[in-house]
Short mmCIF file of N, CA, C and O in Angstrom, two decimals:
data_model
loop_
_atom_site.label_atom_id
_atom_site.label_comp_id
_atom_site.label_asym_id
_atom_site.label_seq_id
_atom_site.Cartn_x
_atom_site.Cartn_y
_atom_site.Cartn_z
N MET A 117 49.93 -7.81 13.56
CA MET A 117 49.26 -7.88 12.27
C MET A 117 48.14 -8.91 12.30
O MET A 117 47.49 -9.13 11.34
N GLY A 118 47.90 -9.51 13.41
CA GLY A 118 46.80 -10.47 13.47
C GLY A 118 47.25 -11.83 12.99
O GLY A 118 48.40 -12.07 12.69
N THR A 119 46.29 -12.74 12.92
CA THR A 119 46.59 -14.12 12.55
C THR A 119 46.13 -14.45 11.15
O THR A 119 46.13 -15.60 10.77
N ARG A 120 45.75 -13.48 10.35
CA ARG A 120 45.24 -13.74 9.01
C ARG A 120 46.32 -14.29 8.06
O ARG A 120 46.02 -15.06 7.19
N LEU A 121 47.55 -13.85 8.22
CA LEU A 121 48.61 -14.29 7.33
C LEU A 121 49.73 -14.92 8.14
O LEU A 121 50.10 -14.45 9.20
N SER A 122 50.29 -16.00 7.59
CA SER A 122 51.43 -16.62 8.24
C SER A 122 52.65 -15.71 8.10
O SER A 122 52.65 -14.76 7.33
N LEU A 123 53.68 -16.01 8.86
CA LEU A 123 54.90 -15.20 8.80
C LEU A 123 55.47 -15.18 7.39
O LEU A 123 55.84 -14.13 6.87
N PHE A 124 55.52 -16.32 6.73
CA PHE A 124 56.04 -16.39 5.36
C PHE A 124 55.22 -15.50 4.43
O PHE A 124 55.77 -14.75 3.62
N ARG A 125 53.88 -15.58 4.53
CA ARG A 125 53.02 -14.76 3.67
C ARG A 125 53.21 -13.27 3.94
O ARG A 125 53.18 -12.46 3.04
N ARG A 126 53.41 -12.90 5.22
CA ARG A 126 53.63 -11.50 5.54
C ARG A 126 54.93 -10.99 4.96
O ARG A 126 55.03 -9.84 4.54
N LEU A 127 55.94 -11.84 4.91
CA LEU A 127 57.24 -11.42 4.38
C LEU A 127 57.24 -11.31 2.87
O LEU A 127 58.00 -10.54 2.29
N THR A 128 56.36 -12.09 2.21
CA THR A 128 56.37 -12.11 0.74
C THR A 128 55.15 -11.41 0.11
O THR A 128 55.08 -11.29 -1.10
N ALA A 129 54.22 -10.97 0.91
CA ALA A 129 52.99 -10.38 0.38
C ALA A 129 53.23 -8.95 -0.13
O ALA A 129 54.13 -8.25 0.33
N ALA A 130 52.39 -8.55 -1.06
CA ALA A 130 52.43 -7.19 -1.59
C ALA A 130 51.95 -6.21 -0.52
O ALA A 130 51.18 -6.57 0.38
N ALA A 131 52.37 -4.98 -0.63
CA ALA A 131 51.99 -3.94 0.33
C ALA A 131 50.47 -3.77 0.39
O ALA A 131 49.91 -3.54 1.47
N GLU A 132 49.78 -3.89 -0.75
CA GLU A 132 48.32 -3.74 -0.77
C GLU A 132 47.65 -4.83 0.04
O GLU A 132 46.66 -4.58 0.73
N THR A 133 48.17 -6.05 -0.03
CA THR A 133 47.62 -7.17 0.73
C THR A 133 47.80 -6.93 2.22
O THR A 133 46.88 -7.14 3.00
N LEU A 134 48.99 -6.51 2.61
CA LEU A 134 49.24 -6.24 4.02
C LEU A 134 48.36 -5.10 4.54
O LEU A 134 47.85 -5.17 5.66
N ASP A 135 48.16 -4.09 3.71
CA ASP A 135 47.30 -2.97 4.10
C ASP A 135 45.86 -3.44 4.27
O ASP A 135 45.18 -3.06 5.23
N ALA A 136 45.38 -4.29 3.36
CA ALA A 136 44.01 -4.81 3.45
C ALA A 136 43.82 -5.63 4.72
O ALA A 136 42.80 -5.53 5.40
N VAL A 137 44.81 -6.44 5.05
CA VAL A 137 44.74 -7.25 6.27
C VAL A 137 44.71 -6.35 7.50
O VAL A 137 43.92 -6.57 8.43
N GLN A 138 45.52 -5.31 7.51
CA GLN A 138 45.53 -4.37 8.63
C GLN A 138 44.18 -3.67 8.78
O GLN A 138 43.68 -3.51 9.89
N LEU A 139 43.59 -3.27 7.66
CA LEU A 139 42.28 -2.64 7.71
C LEU A 139 41.22 -3.59 8.24
O LEU A 139 40.35 -3.20 9.03
N GLN A 140 41.28 -4.86 7.83
CA GLN A 140 40.32 -5.84 8.32
C GLN A 140 40.47 -6.07 9.82
O GLN A 140 39.48 -6.20 10.54
N ASP A 141 41.70 -6.09 10.31
CA ASP A 141 41.93 -6.20 11.75
C ASP A 141 41.34 -5.00 12.48
O ASP A 141 40.75 -5.13 13.55
N ASP A 142 41.47 -3.81 11.88
CA ASP A 142 40.93 -2.60 12.47
C ASP A 142 39.41 -2.64 12.52
O ASP A 142 38.80 -2.22 13.51
N VAL A 143 38.79 -3.15 11.47
CA VAL A 143 37.33 -3.28 11.44
C VAL A 143 36.86 -4.17 12.59
O VAL A 143 35.91 -3.84 13.31
N GLU A 144 37.54 -5.28 12.80
CA GLU A 144 37.17 -6.17 13.89
C GLU A 144 37.39 -5.51 15.25
O GLU A 144 36.60 -5.71 16.17
N SER A 145 38.43 -4.71 15.39
CA SER A 145 38.74 -4.11 16.69
C SER A 145 37.70 -3.06 17.11
O SER A 145 37.55 -2.80 18.30
N VAL A 146 36.99 -2.45 16.16
CA VAL A 146 35.96 -1.46 16.51
C VAL A 146 34.56 -2.05 16.41
O VAL A 146 33.56 -1.32 16.46
N ASP A 147 34.47 -3.38 16.26
CA ASP A 147 33.19 -4.09 16.23
C ASP A 147 32.29 -3.60 15.10
O ASP A 147 31.11 -3.33 15.30
N ALA A 148 32.87 -3.45 13.92
CA ALA A 148 32.11 -3.03 12.74
C ALA A 148 31.91 -4.23 11.81
O ALA A 148 32.56 -5.26 11.96
N GLN A 149 30.99 -4.08 10.85
CA GLN A 149 30.75 -5.13 9.88
C GLN A 149 31.64 -4.92 8.66
O GLN A 149 31.96 -3.79 8.32
N PHE A 150 31.98 -6.03 8.01
CA PHE A 150 32.74 -5.95 6.77
C PHE A 150 31.81 -5.54 5.63
O PHE A 150 30.68 -6.02 5.55
N CYS A 151 32.28 -4.69 4.75
CA CYS A 151 31.47 -4.22 3.63
C CYS A 151 31.05 -5.36 2.71
O CYS A 151 29.98 -5.29 2.11
N ARG A 152 31.85 -6.39 2.61
CA ARG A 152 31.53 -7.49 1.68
C ARG A 152 30.29 -8.27 2.09
O ARG A 152 29.71 -8.98 1.27
N VAL A 153 29.83 -8.15 3.34
CA VAL A 153 28.67 -8.91 3.80
C VAL A 153 27.42 -8.05 3.96
O VAL A 153 26.39 -8.54 4.40
N LEU A 154 27.49 -6.79 3.60
CA LEU A 154 26.35 -5.89 3.78
C LEU A 154 25.33 -6.04 2.65
O LEU A 154 25.67 -6.37 1.53
N HIS A 155 24.08 -5.77 3.00
CA HIS A 155 22.99 -5.83 2.03
C HIS A 155 22.11 -4.60 2.20
O HIS A 155 22.03 -4.02 3.30
N ARG A 156 21.43 -4.22 1.14
CA ARG A 156 20.50 -3.09 1.21
C ARG A 156 19.48 -3.33 2.31
O ARG A 156 18.99 -4.43 2.48
N GLY A 157 19.21 -2.27 3.07
CA GLY A 157 18.24 -2.36 4.15
C GLY A 157 18.84 -2.62 5.51
O GLY A 157 18.21 -2.36 6.53
N ASP A 158 20.06 -3.16 5.55
CA ASP A 158 20.74 -3.40 6.83
C ASP A 158 21.07 -2.08 7.51
O ASP A 158 21.35 -1.08 6.85
N VAL A 159 21.07 -2.08 8.83
CA VAL A 159 21.63 -0.97 9.59
C VAL A 159 22.99 -1.47 10.06
O VAL A 159 23.09 -2.54 10.66
N ALA A 160 24.04 -0.74 9.73
CA ALA A 160 25.38 -1.26 9.97
C ALA A 160 26.33 -0.18 10.44
O ALA A 160 26.13 1.01 10.20
N LYS A 161 27.38 -0.66 11.11
CA LYS A 161 28.53 0.18 11.44
C LYS A 161 29.66 -0.30 10.56
O LYS A 161 29.94 -1.50 10.50
N VAL A 162 30.31 0.63 9.85
CA VAL A 162 31.44 0.29 8.99
C VAL A 162 32.64 1.13 9.42
O VAL A 162 32.49 2.17 10.05
N ALA A 163 33.81 0.64 9.10
CA ALA A 163 35.04 1.37 9.42
C ALA A 163 36.05 1.08 8.34
O ALA A 163 36.03 0.02 7.71
N GLY A 164 36.96 2.03 8.11
CA GLY A 164 37.98 1.83 7.11
C GLY A 164 38.67 3.13 6.76
O GLY A 164 38.64 4.10 7.52
N ARG A 165 39.29 3.13 5.58
CA ARG A 165 40.04 4.29 5.11
C ARG A 165 39.35 4.88 3.89
O ARG A 165 38.90 4.16 3.00
N VAL A 166 39.27 6.21 3.86
CA VAL A 166 38.66 6.91 2.73
C VAL A 166 39.62 6.81 1.54
O VAL A 166 40.77 7.21 1.64
N ARG A 167 39.13 6.26 0.45
CA ARG A 167 39.94 6.15 -0.77
C ARG A 167 39.83 7.38 -1.64
O ARG A 167 40.80 7.83 -2.23
N ALA A 168 38.62 7.91 -1.76
CA ALA A 168 38.40 9.06 -2.65
C ALA A 168 37.18 9.83 -2.17
O ALA A 168 36.29 9.28 -1.52
N VAL A 169 37.18 11.12 -2.49
CA VAL A 169 36.00 11.96 -2.21
C VAL A 169 35.61 12.67 -3.51
O VAL A 169 36.47 13.02 -4.32
N VAL A 170 34.30 12.85 -3.68
CA VAL A 170 33.80 13.48 -4.89
C VAL A 170 32.65 14.42 -4.52
O VAL A 170 31.75 14.04 -3.76
N TYR A 171 32.71 15.63 -5.04
CA TYR A 171 31.59 16.56 -4.91
C TYR A 171 30.88 16.57 -6.26
O TYR A 171 31.49 16.82 -7.29
N ASN A 172 29.57 16.30 -6.24
CA ASN A 172 28.81 16.26 -7.47
C ASN A 172 27.71 17.32 -7.40
O ASN A 172 26.71 17.14 -6.72
N PRO A 173 27.88 18.43 -8.11
CA PRO A 173 26.88 19.51 -8.07
C PRO A 173 25.70 19.22 -8.98
O PRO A 173 25.54 19.80 -10.04
N ARG A 174 24.85 18.29 -8.57
CA ARG A 174 23.69 17.92 -9.38
C ARG A 174 22.67 19.04 -9.41
O ARG A 174 22.66 19.92 -8.56
N GLU A 175 21.79 18.96 -10.38
CA GLU A 175 20.75 19.98 -10.53
C GLU A 175 19.76 19.96 -9.37
O GLU A 175 19.29 20.99 -8.93
N THR A 176 19.43 18.77 -8.88
CA THR A 176 18.43 18.66 -7.82
C THR A 176 19.08 18.86 -6.44
O THR A 176 18.83 19.86 -5.79
N VAL A 177 19.89 17.91 -6.01
CA VAL A 177 20.54 18.00 -4.70
C VAL A 177 22.02 17.68 -4.87
O VAL A 177 22.38 16.59 -5.31
N PRO A 178 22.91 18.61 -4.54
CA PRO A 178 24.34 18.32 -4.62
C PRO A 178 24.71 17.25 -3.59
O PRO A 178 24.07 17.14 -2.54
N THR A 179 25.72 16.44 -3.92
CA THR A 179 26.15 15.38 -3.01
C THR A 179 27.65 15.42 -2.82
O THR A 179 28.41 15.77 -3.72
N PHE A 180 28.06 15.05 -1.62
CA PHE A 180 29.47 14.85 -1.28
C PHE A 180 29.59 13.36 -0.96
O PHE A 180 28.91 12.86 -0.08
N THR A 181 30.45 12.66 -1.70
CA THR A 181 30.58 11.22 -1.56
C THR A 181 32.00 10.85 -1.18
O THR A 181 32.96 11.35 -1.78
N ALA A 182 32.13 9.95 -0.21
CA ALA A 182 33.43 9.41 0.18
C ALA A 182 33.39 7.90 0.00
O ALA A 182 32.47 7.24 0.49
N GLU A 183 34.37 7.35 -0.72
CA GLU A 183 34.47 5.91 -0.87
C GLU A 183 35.27 5.37 0.31
O GLU A 183 36.43 5.72 0.50
N LEU A 184 34.65 4.49 1.10
CA LEU A 184 35.28 3.91 2.28
C LEU A 184 35.68 2.47 1.99
O LEU A 184 34.83 1.65 1.61
N PHE A 185 36.97 2.14 2.16
CA PHE A 185 37.48 0.79 1.91
C PHE A 185 37.88 0.17 3.24
O PHE A 185 38.59 0.79 4.03
N ASP A 186 37.42 -1.07 3.49
CA ASP A 186 37.71 -1.72 4.77
C ASP A 186 38.64 -2.93 4.64
O ASP A 186 38.81 -3.67 5.59
N GLY A 187 39.23 -3.13 3.49
CA GLY A 187 40.12 -4.27 3.29
C GLY A 187 39.42 -5.44 2.62
O GLY A 187 40.07 -6.31 2.06
N SER A 188 38.08 -5.45 2.65
CA SER A 188 37.34 -6.53 2.01
C SER A 188 36.55 -6.02 0.80
O SER A 188 36.43 -6.71 -0.20
N ALA A 189 36.01 -4.83 0.92
CA ALA A 189 35.21 -4.21 -0.15
C ALA A 189 35.07 -2.74 0.20
O ALA A 189 35.60 -2.28 1.21
N SER A 190 34.32 -2.02 -0.62
CA SER A 190 34.12 -0.60 -0.33
C SER A 190 32.64 -0.26 -0.35
O SER A 190 31.81 -0.99 -0.90
N ILE A 191 32.33 0.88 0.26
CA ILE A 191 30.96 1.39 0.33
C ILE A 191 31.05 2.90 0.20
O ILE A 191 32.06 3.50 0.59
N ASP A 192 30.02 3.51 -0.37
CA ASP A 192 29.99 4.95 -0.50
C ASP A 192 29.27 5.57 0.69
O ASP A 192 28.21 5.09 1.10
N LEU A 193 29.84 6.61 1.24
CA LEU A 193 29.19 7.42 2.26
C LEU A 193 28.76 8.70 1.56
O LEU A 193 29.59 9.41 1.00
N VAL A 194 27.46 8.98 1.56
CA VAL A 194 26.91 10.07 0.75
C VAL A 194 26.20 11.08 1.66
O VAL A 194 25.30 10.71 2.41
N TRP A 195 26.65 12.33 1.58
CA TRP A 195 26.00 13.41 2.31
C TRP A 195 25.27 14.29 1.29
O TRP A 195 25.88 14.79 0.34
N LEU A 196 23.99 14.47 1.50
CA LEU A 196 23.18 15.27 0.59
C LEU A 196 23.28 16.74 0.97
O LEU A 196 23.25 17.10 2.15
N GLY A 197 23.40 17.61 -0.05
CA GLY A 197 23.42 19.05 0.17
C GLY A 197 24.72 19.58 0.74
O GLY A 197 24.76 20.71 1.22
N ARG A 198 25.78 18.81 0.69
CA ARG A 198 27.07 19.25 1.23
C ARG A 198 28.10 19.38 0.12
O ARG A 198 28.15 18.59 -0.81
N ARG A 199 28.96 20.38 0.23
CA ARG A 199 30.05 20.57 -0.72
C ARG A 199 31.32 19.90 -0.22
O ARG A 199 32.15 19.45 -0.99
N ARG A 200 31.50 19.90 1.09
CA ARG A 200 32.66 19.23 1.69
C ARG A 200 32.35 19.02 3.16
O ARG A 200 31.45 19.63 3.71
N ILE A 201 33.15 18.17 3.79
CA ILE A 201 33.05 17.93 5.23
C ILE A 201 34.46 17.96 5.78
O ILE A 201 35.33 17.21 5.31
N ALA A 202 34.70 18.84 6.72
CA ALA A 202 36.03 18.97 7.30
C ALA A 202 36.49 17.63 7.88
O ALA A 202 35.75 16.97 8.60
N GLY A 203 37.70 17.24 7.53
CA GLY A 203 38.27 16.00 8.04
C GLY A 203 38.05 14.79 7.17
O GLY A 203 38.74 13.79 7.31
N ILE A 204 37.06 14.83 6.29
CA ILE A 204 36.81 13.69 5.39
C ILE A 204 37.66 13.91 4.15
O ILE A 204 37.28 14.63 3.23
N THR A 205 38.84 13.30 4.14
CA THR A 205 39.79 13.44 3.05
C THR A 205 40.37 12.07 2.72
O THR A 205 40.35 11.17 3.57
N PRO A 206 40.89 11.88 1.51
CA PRO A 206 41.50 10.60 1.17
C PRO A 206 42.63 10.25 2.15
O PRO A 206 43.42 11.11 2.53
N GLY A 207 42.64 9.00 2.56
CA GLY A 207 43.65 8.52 3.49
C GLY A 207 43.22 8.57 4.94
O GLY A 207 43.85 7.97 5.81
N ARG A 208 42.13 9.24 5.25
CA ARG A 208 41.65 9.38 6.62
C ARG A 208 40.88 8.12 7.03
O ARG A 208 40.11 7.58 6.25
N THR A 209 41.09 7.64 8.25
CA THR A 209 40.33 6.51 8.74
C THR A 209 39.13 7.02 9.51
O THR A 209 39.23 7.96 10.30
N ILE A 210 37.98 6.42 9.23
CA ILE A 210 36.73 6.82 9.88
C ILE A 210 35.88 5.60 10.15
O ILE A 210 36.08 4.53 9.57
N SER A 211 34.91 5.76 11.03
CA SER A 211 33.86 4.77 11.19
C SER A 211 32.54 5.50 10.96
O SER A 211 32.43 6.70 11.22
N ALA A 212 31.56 4.78 10.45
CA ALA A 212 30.27 5.39 10.12
C ALA A 212 29.16 4.39 10.40
O ALA A 212 29.37 3.18 10.39
N ARG A 213 27.99 4.94 10.64
CA ARG A 213 26.83 4.11 10.98
C ARG A 213 25.61 4.63 10.24
O ARG A 213 25.42 5.84 10.12
N GLY A 214 24.78 3.70 9.75
CA GLY A 214 23.55 4.10 9.08
C GLY A 214 22.92 2.93 8.35
O GLY A 214 23.40 1.80 8.40
N ARG A 215 21.83 3.22 7.64
CA ARG A 215 21.12 2.20 6.87
C ARG A 215 21.73 2.10 5.47
O ARG A 215 21.98 3.10 4.83
N ILE A 216 21.93 0.88 5.03
CA ILE A 216 22.54 0.62 3.73
C ILE A 216 21.50 0.83 2.63
O ILE A 216 20.38 0.32 2.72
N GLY A 217 21.89 1.59 1.63
CA GLY A 217 21.03 1.84 0.48
C GLY A 217 21.82 1.68 -0.80
O GLY A 217 22.86 1.01 -0.83
N ASP A 218 21.33 2.30 -1.85
CA ASP A 218 21.94 2.19 -3.17
C ASP A 218 22.21 3.60 -3.70
O ASP A 218 21.37 4.48 -3.57
N HIS A 219 23.40 3.80 -4.25
CA HIS A 219 23.76 5.08 -4.85
C HIS A 219 24.48 4.81 -6.17
O HIS A 219 25.59 4.28 -6.17
N ASP A 220 23.83 5.10 -7.27
CA ASP A 220 24.40 4.88 -8.60
C ASP A 220 24.88 3.44 -8.78
O ASP A 220 25.95 3.18 -9.32
N GLY A 221 24.11 2.48 -8.27
CA GLY A 221 24.43 1.07 -8.46
C GLY A 221 25.42 0.49 -7.45
O GLY A 221 25.81 -0.66 -7.57
N ARG A 222 25.83 1.26 -6.46
CA ARG A 222 26.77 0.78 -5.43
C ARG A 222 26.11 0.89 -4.06
O ARG A 222 25.23 1.71 -3.84
N LEU A 223 26.57 0.05 -3.12
CA LEU A 223 26.08 0.15 -1.76
C LEU A 223 26.51 1.48 -1.17
O LEU A 223 27.63 1.95 -1.41
N ALA A 224 25.63 2.09 -0.38
CA ALA A 224 25.92 3.41 0.18
C ALA A 224 25.16 3.60 1.48
O ALA A 224 24.15 2.95 1.74
N ILE A 225 25.68 4.51 2.29
CA ILE A 225 24.96 4.99 3.47
C ILE A 225 24.75 6.48 3.26
O ILE A 225 25.71 7.22 3.04
N TYR A 226 23.49 6.92 3.31
CA TYR A 226 23.17 8.32 3.14
C TYR A 226 23.20 9.05 4.48
O TYR A 226 22.66 8.56 5.47
N ASN A 227 23.84 10.22 4.49
CA ASN A 227 23.95 11.06 5.68
C ASN A 227 24.31 10.26 6.93
O ASN A 227 23.58 10.29 7.92
N PRO A 228 25.42 9.51 6.87
CA PRO A 228 25.76 8.65 8.01
C PRO A 228 26.23 9.45 9.23
O PRO A 228 26.73 10.57 9.10
N ARG A 229 26.06 8.85 10.38
CA ARG A 229 26.74 9.35 11.57
C ARG A 229 28.16 8.84 11.43
O ARG A 229 28.38 7.68 11.10
N TYR A 230 29.12 9.69 11.69
CA TYR A 230 30.50 9.27 11.47
C TYR A 230 31.40 9.75 12.58
O TYR A 230 31.05 10.67 13.33
N GLU A 231 32.54 9.10 12.68
CA GLU A 231 33.56 9.46 13.67
C GLU A 231 34.91 9.42 13.00
O GLU A 231 35.27 8.42 12.37
N LEU A 232 35.64 10.52 13.08
CA LEU A 232 37.00 10.55 12.55
C LEU A 232 37.88 9.77 13.51
O LEU A 232 37.79 9.94 14.72
N ARG A 233 38.74 8.93 12.98
CA ARG A 233 39.59 8.09 13.83
C ARG A 233 41.04 8.48 13.62
O ARG A 233 41.40 9.00 12.58
N ALA A 234 41.83 8.20 14.59
CA ALA A 234 43.27 8.51 14.51
C ALA A 234 43.92 7.61 13.46
O ALA A 234 43.69 6.41 13.44
N SER A 235 44.70 8.19 12.58
CA SER A 235 45.42 7.41 11.58
C SER A 235 46.62 6.77 12.23
O SER A 235 47.27 7.35 13.10
N GLU A 236 46.92 5.56 11.80
CA GLU A 236 48.04 4.82 12.39
C GLU A 236 49.24 4.78 11.50
O GLU A 236 49.24 4.95 10.37
#
């Protein structure tokens, strides 16, 4: 579980805390950046677990959005013109790479390169 939490803290911590620590260890193991330190304009590699997916059939360009949580913060992965992407489902761990932008007031990567990762 890494060195982030002492043995006592691991025994008494909530499941969400332990999960967040595990995700942060995973981010470090794949040499990705934490979402909490990203800024618009950066080119970054992120990794984590998909929390939610949303298809938004907008009038101009439909979007498929996946919220990626890495244990520190979350970022939206946005694919333009897509209704769904096979394998991108809640609970799936993925890594993605691209330029950080803004989507509805949140940090996002548009049309990222991504890799589906084995769930543990």
